[in-house]
Amino acid sequence: MTVEDLQELAEQEQQRQQQFTHRLMYCAAAGCISCGSQNIRDHLKKALQEKGLTGKVEVIGTGCMGLCGEGPLVKVLPDDTLYQRVDEAAARRIVEDHLVGGRKVEDHLVDMKHPFFAEQVKIVLEDCGRIDAEKIEEYIAAGGYEALAKVLTELQPAEVIEEIRKSGLRGRGGAGYPTGLKWGIVRKVASDAKYVVCNADEGDPGAFMDRSVLEGDPHRILEGMAIAGYAVGAQQGYIYVRAEYPLAIDRLRTAIKQAERLGLLGNRIFESEFNFRIDLRIGAGAFVCGEETALIRSIEGRRGRPRPRPPYPSERGLWGMPTLLNNVETYANIAPIIRRGSAWFSGIGTPKSAGTKVFALAGEIRNTGLIEVPMGIPLRKIVFDMGGGTPEGTEFKAAQTGGPSGGCIPKEHADVPVDYESLNALGSIMGSGGMIVMNSTSNMVDVAKYFMDFCRDESCGKCVPCRVGTVHIHGLLDKISKGKGTTDDLAMLEELCVMVKETSLCGLGQSAPNPVLSTLRFFRHEYEALVKPPEVFVPSGNGHDKTSHA
């Protein structure tokens, strides 16, 4: 395929879409499918047939539209009208009232001026909810693969890396390492072979950001990885995705086949000397395989266990070769940066945290779902404006960011900017993007125990601090939560958390104590209310010794 062929294909698809008066986009992401969106598709098609509109209106399954708690969702294009909780009757009324009668179905209508939508800036999610994820032509018509064509025909690898560096993009997998810097390191290492790996092993409880992007816009990841391969000098890519994401896996497989068929993956892409292929590797769902060295071992067919670093994967990774490893959201930002320029991207967010961040908003909050917001937005705006606050009769208490590796941010710090540095200062992390809201009914000791239970279960067991320490931390939390703990137990809990954090081999163990330490920092009174002074041995002098509280 040539650049001209790509442009012609985009124009053909745009003309095809213009033949329809409307496009009915029903949510075909996992969340809406689980509440019956496939049935809604059938009802829409039946109503169109009855009204003689089958050839004039197109019904399309698309990616996540964001407002997950109100599904099934249906969007009417080109007027961008969104309907929620669509059932059989509502589907019929969308056709009869909206399309035929020109009247919107008010009782299912979503207010697109609501802060949940108005505050969002969509870069990663710009195509989700607007294209058919299983048709490469729709991605191309929306500007897909233009960035890949640009780098292969206009830019040298060093220029691509410099553009990513100037954008200020930081890795969206959690640590926030500068993406351009990582790419530059891999580029400079001399080797006969290099690899590009996408970490799609999203394992945080309550997180579904990467899954939604893979389900709704898989070609964006393929394009980002191909650009990365050209920049660092790799010809092979791997997407490591957990088996619990069957829909994402199916759509990735479809996308790879389509891209290969059109020559957008494979040999001599856009008639250049660049060859690049992408394969899938399915993970068994081990949380530790989200750690880069464990993930690499799993791809190699070995047990997913971390190894000490250095050497880092950028120098010695997959099969001992230099390996670039970024997560789904990081790759999803690459094509937009190349198309629109680094200055555009760096102008969004904050000077040290550029661009946007996708969050899975869950927990005790009115509006749950997927959001994409500029870096630096106050947490209060996310929770109270976009999320609508906690359910009636309760108050906001804390927000957990970063999943089991993160920490709890109390209501007193609700005005904190959501960026890397600000969250780190409060003992939390950005993480991959999970955000769980807790209200006044939440017991923070139980919250800490829940996350520690997760971490002890997911520990690979390789290093003693994590294997043994997480078990003992959980045991102390369980003892305290049942009112059987003492002040000595509380002191031991804090000491043990610090030890595990400072001596564990990999990021799982090093960050596992974060939820405990952050709740001890901000909600210590809840722990202290449950513990009592330690019992001491008191000699009686008459042979009847006894114990008492100090």
XYZ file of C-alpha atoms in Angstrom:
550
model
C 0.000 0.000 0.000
C 1.161 3.516 -0.840
C 0.279 6.769 0.885
C -1.995 7.561 -2.055
C -3.756 4.212 -1.628
C -4.365 5.035 2.037
C -5.862 8.402 1.161
C -8.069 6.851 -1.509
C -9.314 4.198 0.912
C -10.135 6.903 3.483
C -12.105 8.886 0.907
C -14.020 5.811 -0.237
C -15.064 4.964 3.318
C -16.057 8.570 4.028
C -18.210 8.594 0.889
C -19.773 5.273 1.871
C -20.732 6.636 5.282
C -22.215 9.771 3.727
C -24.739 7.625 1.867
C -26.573 7.089 5.150
C -28.758 9.757 6.690
C -27.872 8.527 10.180
C -25.574 6.029 11.896
C -26.889 4.340 15.027
C -23.851 3.476 17.164
C -24.716 0.968 19.868
C -22.108 0.208 22.536
C -20.512 -3.164 21.801
C -17.960 -2.988 24.616
C -17.938 -5.681 27.279
C -19.894 -3.615 29.824
C -22.858 -2.858 27.585
C -22.829 -6.320 26.010
C -23.265 -7.731 29.512
C -26.506 -5.759 29.906
C -27.978 -6.673 26.546
C -26.705 -4.272 23.886
C -26.658 -7.058 21.261
C -30.414 -7.417 21.714
C -30.794 -3.655 21.307
C -28.964 -3.917 17.984
C -31.530 -6.458 16.801
C -34.454 -4.286 17.928
C -32.991 -1.244 16.145
C -32.597 -3.194 12.912
C -36.133 -4.582 13.173
C -37.596 -1.103 13.716
C -35.614 0.275 10.761
C -36.880 -2.521 8.549
C -40.473 -1.844 9.549
C -40.061 1.854 8.700
C -38.334 1.149 5.386
C -35.053 2.730 6.553
C -32.734 -0.274 6.295
C -30.756 1.120 3.383
C -30.730 4.670 4.721
C -29.612 4.157 8.319
C -26.618 2.082 9.402
C -26.425 0.225 12.735
C -22.861 -0.063 14.036
C -21.337 -1.754 17.067
C -18.709 0.496 18.588
C -16.429 0.894 21.603
C -17.037 2.214 25.100
C -18.895 5.534 25.244
C -17.902 6.192 28.832
C -21.076 6.229 30.888
C -20.836 2.545 31.740
C -23.296 2.550 34.629
C -26.141 3.671 32.369
C -25.904 1.120 29.574
C -26.972 -0.063 27.105
C -25.997 3.151 25.281
C -26.930 4.228 21.750
C -25.501 7.254 19.949
C -27.132 8.838 16.910
C -24.742 10.329 14.356
C -24.159 12.821 12.855
C -26.031 14.866 15.497
C -24.181 13.262 18.467
C -27.296 12.451 20.474
C -26.682 9.886 23.211
C -29.341 7.678 24.778
C -28.960 5.694 28.004
C -30.641 2.610 29.472
C -32.013 1.722 26.059
C -34.483 -1.162 26.111
C -36.686 -2.645 23.378
C -39.287 0.124 23.653
C -36.643 2.862 23.656
C -34.943 1.337 20.602
C -38.206 1.488 18.698
C -38.830 5.081 19.804
C -35.333 6.147 18.704
C -36.256 5.022 15.202
C -39.869 6.210 15.159
C -39.561 9.469 17.105
C -35.975 10.619 16.506
C -35.221 9.403 12.980
C -38.723 9.618 11.494
C -40.453 12.240 13.620
C -37.478 14.475 14.402
C -38.247 14.396 18.153
C -35.668 13.256 20.683
C -36.583 10.563 23.185
C -36.350 12.804 26.249
C -36.700 10.201 29.004
C -33.607 8.312 27.759
C -31.633 11.352 26.621
C -28.153 12.024 28.055
C -27.195 15.651 28.675
C -23.926 16.003 26.754
C -23.323 19.337 28.515
C -23.069 17.525 31.849
C -19.585 17.859 33.403
C -19.062 14.109 32.944
C -18.714 14.823 29.229
C -17.944 18.554 29.121
C -14.757 18.262 31.223
C -13.249 15.523 29.087
C -10.490 15.975 26.499
C -10.338 12.879 24.337
C -7.098 11.817 22.693
C -6.793 8.133 23.563
C -10.576 7.665 23.423
C -11.293 9.984 20.490
C -12.517 7.140 18.248
C -14.207 4.995 20.901
C -17.941 5.248 20.371
C -17.531 6.682 16.863
C -16.126 3.884 14.703
C -16.642 0.177 14.150
C -13.673 -1.415 15.916
C -13.816 -4.443 13.607
C -13.503 -2.501 10.330
C -10.082 -1.112 9.462
C -11.661 1.123 6.832
C -13.466 3.106 9.530
C -10.223 3.660 11.436
C -8.526 4.798 8.230
C -11.412 7.163 7.419
C -10.899 8.752 10.846
C -7.216 9.446 10.110
C -5.835 6.057 11.034
C -2.352 5.049 9.829
C -1.653 8.598 8.605
C 0.942 8.979 11.355
C 2.665 5.733 10.355
C 2.731 6.893 6.738
C 4.226 10.206 7.831
C 7.097 8.725 9.840
C 7.994 6.209 7.129
C 8.009 8.745 4.306
C 9.078 11.986 5.984
C 10.935 11.365 9.248
C 14.109 9.639 10.399
C 13.928 7.421 13.518
C 15.805 10.014 15.584
C 13.286 12.668 14.542
C 10.389 10.492 15.673
C 11.997 9.942 19.069
C 12.695 13.664 19.431
C 9.054 14.474 18.664
C 7.880 12.050 21.359
C 10.446 13.460 23.793
C 9.336 17.069 23.178
C 5.692 16.096 23.673
C 6.366 15.340 27.332
C 4.521 12.006 27.133
C 5.231 9.829 30.159
C 4.496 6.135 30.440
C 0.880 5.579 31.394
C 1.520 2.219 33.024
C 2.145 3.683 36.467
C 5.704 4.883 37.000
C 5.482 7.782 34.555
C 8.918 7.274 32.972
C 9.492 9.691 30.033
C 8.520 7.813 26.885
C 10.918 9.578 24.509
C 13.840 8.919 26.847
C 13.033 5.199 27.001
C 12.736 4.997 23.218
C 16.077 6.769 22.840
C 17.824 4.283 25.127
C 16.534 1.301 23.130
C 17.501 2.983 19.869
C 21.104 3.494 20.986
C 21.718 -0.121 22.034
C 23.437 -2.021 19.233
C 21.836 -5.400 18.581
C 20.956 -7.772 15.754
C 17.354 -7.894 16.959
C 15.071 -5.690 19.060
C 11.492 -6.041 20.218
C 8.524 -3.815 20.941
C 6.124 -5.078 23.610
C 2.709 -3.754 24.642
C 1.747 -4.455 28.248
C -1.996 -5.108 28.169
C -1.946 -7.142 31.381
C -4.350 -4.849 33.206
C -4.782 -6.422 36.626
C -5.804 -3.702 39.093
C -9.202 -4.323 40.750
C -11.736 -1.911 39.283
C -9.582 -0.995 36.267
C -10.852 -1.383 32.698
C -9.093 1.386 30.749
C -6.817 -0.731 28.570
C -9.550 -3.293 27.946
C -11.869 -0.570 26.651
C -9.235 0.874 24.292
C -8.393 -2.570 22.893
C -12.080 -3.360 22.397
C -12.963 -0.008 20.869
C -9.884 1.063 18.884
C -7.366 -1.781 18.420
C -5.739 -0.324 15.288
C -4.577 2.685 17.313
C -2.368 0.334 19.355
C -1.041 -1.427 16.273
C -0.154 1.894 14.663
C 1.552 3.181 17.804
C 3.606 0.009 18.120
C 4.641 0.125 14.458
C 5.821 3.728 14.866
C 7.761 2.671 17.966
C 9.311 -0.230 16.050
C 10.512 2.111 13.308
C 11.894 4.564 15.863
C 13.914 2.053 17.898
C 14.902 -0.320 15.097
C 12.649 -3.300 15.875
C 10.862 -5.557 13.402
C 8.772 -7.632 15.793
C 6.133 -6.625 18.315
C 4.150 -8.538 20.932
C 0.943 -7.615 22.720
C 0.712 -9.349 26.075
C -2.971 -9.418 27.018
C -4.681 -11.319 29.802
C -7.012 -14.193 28.932
C -9.859 -12.571 30.896
C -10.279 -10.141 27.979
C -11.728 -12.437 25.279
C -13.479 -9.628 23.385
C -10.312 -7.521 23.288
C -8.335 -10.549 22.091
C -10.823 -11.276 19.301
C -10.760 -7.681 18.082
C -6.979 -7.511 18.232
C -6.711 -10.674 16.156
C -9.149 -9.241 13.621
C -7.255 -5.943 13.507
C -3.876 -7.644 12.958
C -5.253 -9.728 10.083
C -6.823 -6.649 8.466
C -3.618 -4.613 8.795
C -1.573 -7.465 7.308
C -4.021 -7.814 4.430
C -3.620 -4.145 3.509
C 0.150 -4.190 3.933
C 0.094 -1.947 7.008
C 1.887 -4.687 8.936
C 4.425 -7.020 7.359
C 7.136 -6.321 4.792
C 7.964 -2.993 3.128
C 5.224 -1.004 4.801
C 4.247 1.998 2.625
C 6.891 0.757 0.147
C 9.663 1.580 2.611
C 12.449 -0.676 3.876
C 10.626 -1.063 7.182
C 9.248 -4.476 8.125
C 7.156 -4.990 11.243
C 4.948 -7.758 12.571
C 2.822 -8.043 15.684
C 1.789 -11.215 17.501
C -0.406 -11.786 20.551
C 0.654 -13.546 23.716
C -2.123 -14.507 26.126
C -1.395 -14.257 29.850
C -3.019 -16.445 32.496
C -4.022 -13.503 34.666
C -1.141 -13.264 37.136
C -0.994 -9.736 38.542
C 2.797 -9.950 38.865
C 3.080 -10.294 35.080
C 2.251 -6.620 34.848
C 5.839 -6.122 36.056
C 8.000 -5.810 32.958
C 10.605 -8.496 33.673
C 7.942 -11.015 34.741
C 5.932 -10.188 31.616
C 8.987 -10.783 29.433
C 9.631 -14.169 31.032
C 5.993 -15.105 30.449
C 6.230 -14.222 26.742
C 9.307 -16.441 26.555
C 7.217 -19.328 27.875
C 8.708 -19.333 31.348
C 7.118 -18.779 34.731
C 6.244 -15.112 35.203
C 8.678 -14.120 37.932
C 10.534 -10.813 38.154
C 14.305 -10.613 38.037
C 16.614 -7.990 39.547
C 17.337 -4.865 37.524
C 19.751 -3.744 36.040
C 20.094 -4.802 33.336
C 16.842 -3.170 32.304
C 14.711 -4.539 29.432
C 15.801 -1.596 27.269
C 19.274 -3.156 27.307
C 18.547 -6.834 27.841
C 14.921 -7.872 27.626
C 13.021 -10.389 25.530
C 15.338 -13.318 24.687
C 18.231 -11.207 25.910
C 17.659 -8.516 23.287
C 16.906 -4.784 23.760
C 13.165 -4.456 24.346
C 10.864 -1.453 24.400
C 7.950 -2.010 26.734
C 5.052 0.440 27.106
C 1.415 -0.045 28.064
C -1.745 0.272 25.959
C -2.507 3.897 26.791
C 1.049 5.018 26.058
C 0.961 3.539 22.550
C -2.530 4.994 22.010
C -1.065 8.506 22.379
C 1.669 8.042 19.746
C -0.262 8.477 16.486
C -2.071 11.667 17.651
C 1.256 13.199 18.711
C 2.804 12.489 15.309
C -0.259 13.807 13.449
C -0.776 16.988 15.466
C 2.703 17.689 16.792
C 4.495 17.647 20.117
C 3.641 21.302 20.871
C -0.075 20.517 20.722
C 0.265 17.596 23.148
C 2.586 19.352 25.587
C 0.109 22.246 25.729
C -2.399 19.953 27.449
C -2.034 19.105 31.129
C 0.850 20.447 33.230
C 4.514 21.169 32.410
C 5.693 17.957 34.117
C 2.637 15.823 33.328
C 1.621 16.554 29.746
C -1.440 15.301 27.928
C -4.479 13.492 29.270
C -5.114 10.478 31.478
C -7.811 7.846 31.153
C -9.440 6.749 34.401
C -11.893 4.001 35.247
C -14.191 5.741 37.703
C -15.757 3.203 40.064
C -16.941 2.677 43.610
C -19.412 4.702 45.663
C -20.114 7.377 43.068
C -23.151 8.294 40.991
C -21.556 8.302 37.525
C -19.314 5.302 36.991
C -17.447 4.734 33.770
C -14.520 5.668 31.605
C -13.227 9.251 31.483
C -10.286 11.021 29.860
C -9.217 14.269 31.482
C -6.282 16.698 31.208
C -3.439 16.023 33.610
C -3.601 18.360 36.593
C -7.379 18.434 36.889
C -8.385 18.669 40.581
C -9.571 15.438 42.129
C -12.611 17.313 43.440
C -13.750 18.084 39.905
C -13.569 14.415 38.949
C -15.419 13.174 42.032
C -18.060 15.854 42.507
C -18.587 17.408 39.060
C -17.929 14.557 36.650
C -18.784 11.727 39.011
C -21.765 13.503 40.564
C -20.545 12.835 44.111
C -21.360 9.913 46.360
C -24.853 8.394 46.707
C -27.452 10.370 48.620
C -27.093 10.231 52.382
C -23.333 9.663 52.333
C -20.253 11.874 52.140
C -17.063 11.542 50.137
C -14.337 10.014 52.288
C -11.420 9.058 50.049
C -10.347 8.057 46.565
C -8.000 5.168 45.881
C -5.741 5.737 42.876
C -3.207 3.303 41.482
C -4.993 0.152 42.594
C -3.175 -2.196 45.005
C 0.026 -0.236 44.339
C -1.522 3.133 45.144
C -2.941 4.894 48.133
C -6.034 6.543 49.543
C -6.445 10.294 49.144
C -8.738 11.721 51.872
C -11.400 14.378 51.392
C -9.110 16.978 53.025
C -6.907 16.718 49.921
C -9.726 16.669 47.377
C -8.291 19.745 45.654
C -5.021 17.976 44.794
C -4.108 18.197 41.099
C -4.196 14.762 39.503
C -0.643 14.542 38.194
C 2.366 12.336 38.901
C 4.163 14.550 41.413
C 1.102 15.611 43.414
C -0.185 12.075 43.895
C 3.265 10.793 44.851
C 3.521 13.498 47.507
C 0.368 12.107 49.140
C 1.671 8.550 49.183
C -0.312 7.409 46.155
C 0.512 6.950 42.478
C -1.141 7.602 39.139
C -0.990 3.924 38.305
C -2.592 2.696 35.125
C -5.752 4.663 35.851
C -8.021 2.944 38.333
C -9.905 5.359 40.607
C -12.148 3.894 43.304
C -14.272 6.342 45.295
C -15.191 5.554 48.903
C -17.879 7.205 51.004
C -18.461 7.684 54.715
C -19.584 4.066 55.162
C -16.174 2.705 54.137
C -13.944 1.246 56.825
C -10.390 2.139 55.888
C -8.834 -0.726 57.822
C -10.971 -3.112 55.785
C -9.972 -1.276 52.602
C -6.288 -1.762 53.420
C -6.929 -5.423 54.293
C -8.706 -5.990 50.971
C -5.797 -4.698 48.911
C -3.241 -6.575 51.016
C -5.237 -9.760 50.583
C -5.021 -9.198 46.833
C -1.261 -8.588 46.942
C -0.431 -11.607 49.113
C -2.476 -13.802 46.797
C -0.772 -12.393 43.669
C 2.789 -12.489 45.024
C 4.964 -14.764 42.889
C 6.798 -15.884 46.029
C 10.299 -15.382 44.664
C 11.549 -12.952 47.328
C 11.053 -13.397 51.065
C 9.969 -9.807 51.922
C 6.988 -10.003 49.593
C 6.179 -13.692 50.006
C 6.243 -13.630 53.794
C 5.783 -9.947 54.541
C 2.450 -9.530 52.751
C 1.054 -12.538 54.620
C 2.080 -11.118 57.989
C 0.796 -7.636 57.105
C -2.559 -9.125 56.161
C -2.610 -11.134 59.385
C -2.025 -8.013 61.464
C -4.725 -6.127 59.560
C -7.153 -8.985 60.095
C -6.343 -9.072 63.800
C -6.788 -5.319 64.170
C -10.017 -5.233 62.126
C -11.538 -7.808 64.502
C -10.668 -5.724 67.573
C -8.037 -8.190 68.768
C -5.002 -6.067 67.984
C -2.838 -4.065 70.355
C -0.811 -0.890 70.041
C 2.236 -3.125 69.668
C 0.576 -4.768 66.653
C -0.036 -1.348 65.153
C 3.617 -0.397 65.581
C 4.718 -3.732 64.113
C 2.341 -3.227 61.154
C 3.934 0.089 60.264
C 7.466 -1.249 60.682
C 6.714 -4.302 58.560
C 5.209 -2.180 55.778
C 8.370 -0.087 55.558
C 10.553 -3.199 55.481
C 8.545 -4.840 52.685
C 8.509 -1.607 50.699
C 12.277 -1.127 50.941
C 13.487 -4.706 50.458
C 11.137 -6.422 47.965
C 12.534 -7.429 44.605
C 9.957 -5.932 42.238
C 7.262 -3.307 42.019
C 4.536 -5.579 43.378
C 6.184 -6.003 46.759
C 7.658 -2.503 46.815
C 4.236 -0.915 46.360
C 2.024 -3.455 48.163
C 2.226 -1.586 51.509
C 1.098 1.711 49.951
C -2.633 1.322 50.740
C -1.770 0.436 54.345
C 0.715 3.278 54.791
C -1.609 5.849 53.229
C -4.550 4.818 55.418
C -2.277 4.885 58.474
C -1.196 8.373 57.449
C -4.644 9.846 56.915
C -6.982 7.560 58.878
C -4.845 6.475 61.811
C -7.674 7.195 64.203
C -9.658 4.307 62.677
C -6.824 1.936 63.503
C -6.324 3.361 66.986
C -10.029 2.967 67.754
C -9.698 -0.779 67.210
C -6.542 -1.530 69.197
C -5.947 -1.793 72.918
C -2.815 -1.619 75.066
C -0.693 -4.782 75.078
C -1.142 -7.330 77.819
C 1.743 -7.580 80.283
C 2.714 -10.346 82.709
C 2.214 -9.257 86.337
C 3.727 -11.476 89.113
C 1.313 -11.593 92.071
C 3.739 -12.951 94.680
C 1.190 -15.546 95.889
C 1.631 -18.060 93.070
C -1.404 -16.802 91.118
C 0.258 -14.786 88.347
C -1.942 -12.827 85.989
C -1.870 -10.582 82.897
C -3.245 -7.117 82.535
C -3.256 -4.328 79.993
C -0.365 -1.884 80.242
